[in-house]
Coordinates of C-alpha atoms in Angstrom, one line a residue:
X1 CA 129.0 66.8 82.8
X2 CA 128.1 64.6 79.6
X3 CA 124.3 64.7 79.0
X4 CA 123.5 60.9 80.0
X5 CA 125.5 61.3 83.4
X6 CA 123.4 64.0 84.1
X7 CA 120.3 62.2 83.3
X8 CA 121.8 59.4 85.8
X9 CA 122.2 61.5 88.3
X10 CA 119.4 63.4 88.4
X11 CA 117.0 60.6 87.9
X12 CA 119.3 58.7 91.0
X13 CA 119.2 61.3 93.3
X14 CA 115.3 62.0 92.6
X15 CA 114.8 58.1 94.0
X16 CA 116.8 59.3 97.0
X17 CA 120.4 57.9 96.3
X18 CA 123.6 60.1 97.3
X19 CA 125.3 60.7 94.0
X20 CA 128.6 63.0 93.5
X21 CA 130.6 63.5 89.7
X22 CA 133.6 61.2 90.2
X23 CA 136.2 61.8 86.9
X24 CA 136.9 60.7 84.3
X25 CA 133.0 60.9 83.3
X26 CA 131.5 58.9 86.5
X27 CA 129.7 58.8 88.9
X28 CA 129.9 57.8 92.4
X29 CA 126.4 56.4 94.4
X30 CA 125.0 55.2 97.3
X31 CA 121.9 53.9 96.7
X32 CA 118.8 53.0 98.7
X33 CA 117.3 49.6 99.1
X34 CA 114.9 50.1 96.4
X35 CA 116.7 51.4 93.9
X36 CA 119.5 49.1 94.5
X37 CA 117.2 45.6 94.1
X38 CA 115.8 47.5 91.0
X39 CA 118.9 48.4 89.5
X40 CA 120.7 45.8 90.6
X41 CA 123.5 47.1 92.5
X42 CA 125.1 47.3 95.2
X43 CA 124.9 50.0 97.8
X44 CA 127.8 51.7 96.8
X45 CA 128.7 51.7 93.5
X46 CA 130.8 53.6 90.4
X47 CA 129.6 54.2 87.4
X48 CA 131.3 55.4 84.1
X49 CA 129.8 56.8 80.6
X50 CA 133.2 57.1 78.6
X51 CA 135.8 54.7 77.4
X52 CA 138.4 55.5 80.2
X53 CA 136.5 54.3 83.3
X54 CA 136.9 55.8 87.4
X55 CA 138.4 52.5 89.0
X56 CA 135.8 50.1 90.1
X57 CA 133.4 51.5 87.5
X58 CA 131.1 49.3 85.6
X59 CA 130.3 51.0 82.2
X60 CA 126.7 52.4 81.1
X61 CA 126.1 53.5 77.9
X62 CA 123.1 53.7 75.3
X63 CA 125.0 51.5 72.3
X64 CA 123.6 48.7 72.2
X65 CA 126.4 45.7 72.5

């Protein structure tokens, strides 16, 4: 696991949300009402932190764009 998907999950899963590794580089969540309305997302959602992406996967990184 990549250091900032472990941060992600960790830090997810400490607010309560269902989070499992989901490859290449993602991660897979189920979030609860609160962190979804401060995140902004939905329930479930993919995440990825590389340049090839899980499908569905919206892409988090720390570069600025």
């Amino acid at each position: 696991m990549n250091d900032l998907r472990d941060i992600v999950a960790r830090s997810l899963a400490a607010e309560g949300a269902l989070v499992e590794p989901l490859e290449p580089e993602g991660l897979e969540i189920v979030a609860p009402p609160h962190v979804q309305q401060f995140l902004g997302i939905a329930e479930w959602s993919r995440v990825g932190f590389a340049s090839a992406l899980p499908p569905g996967a919206s892409r988090i990184t720390l570069d600025s764009d």
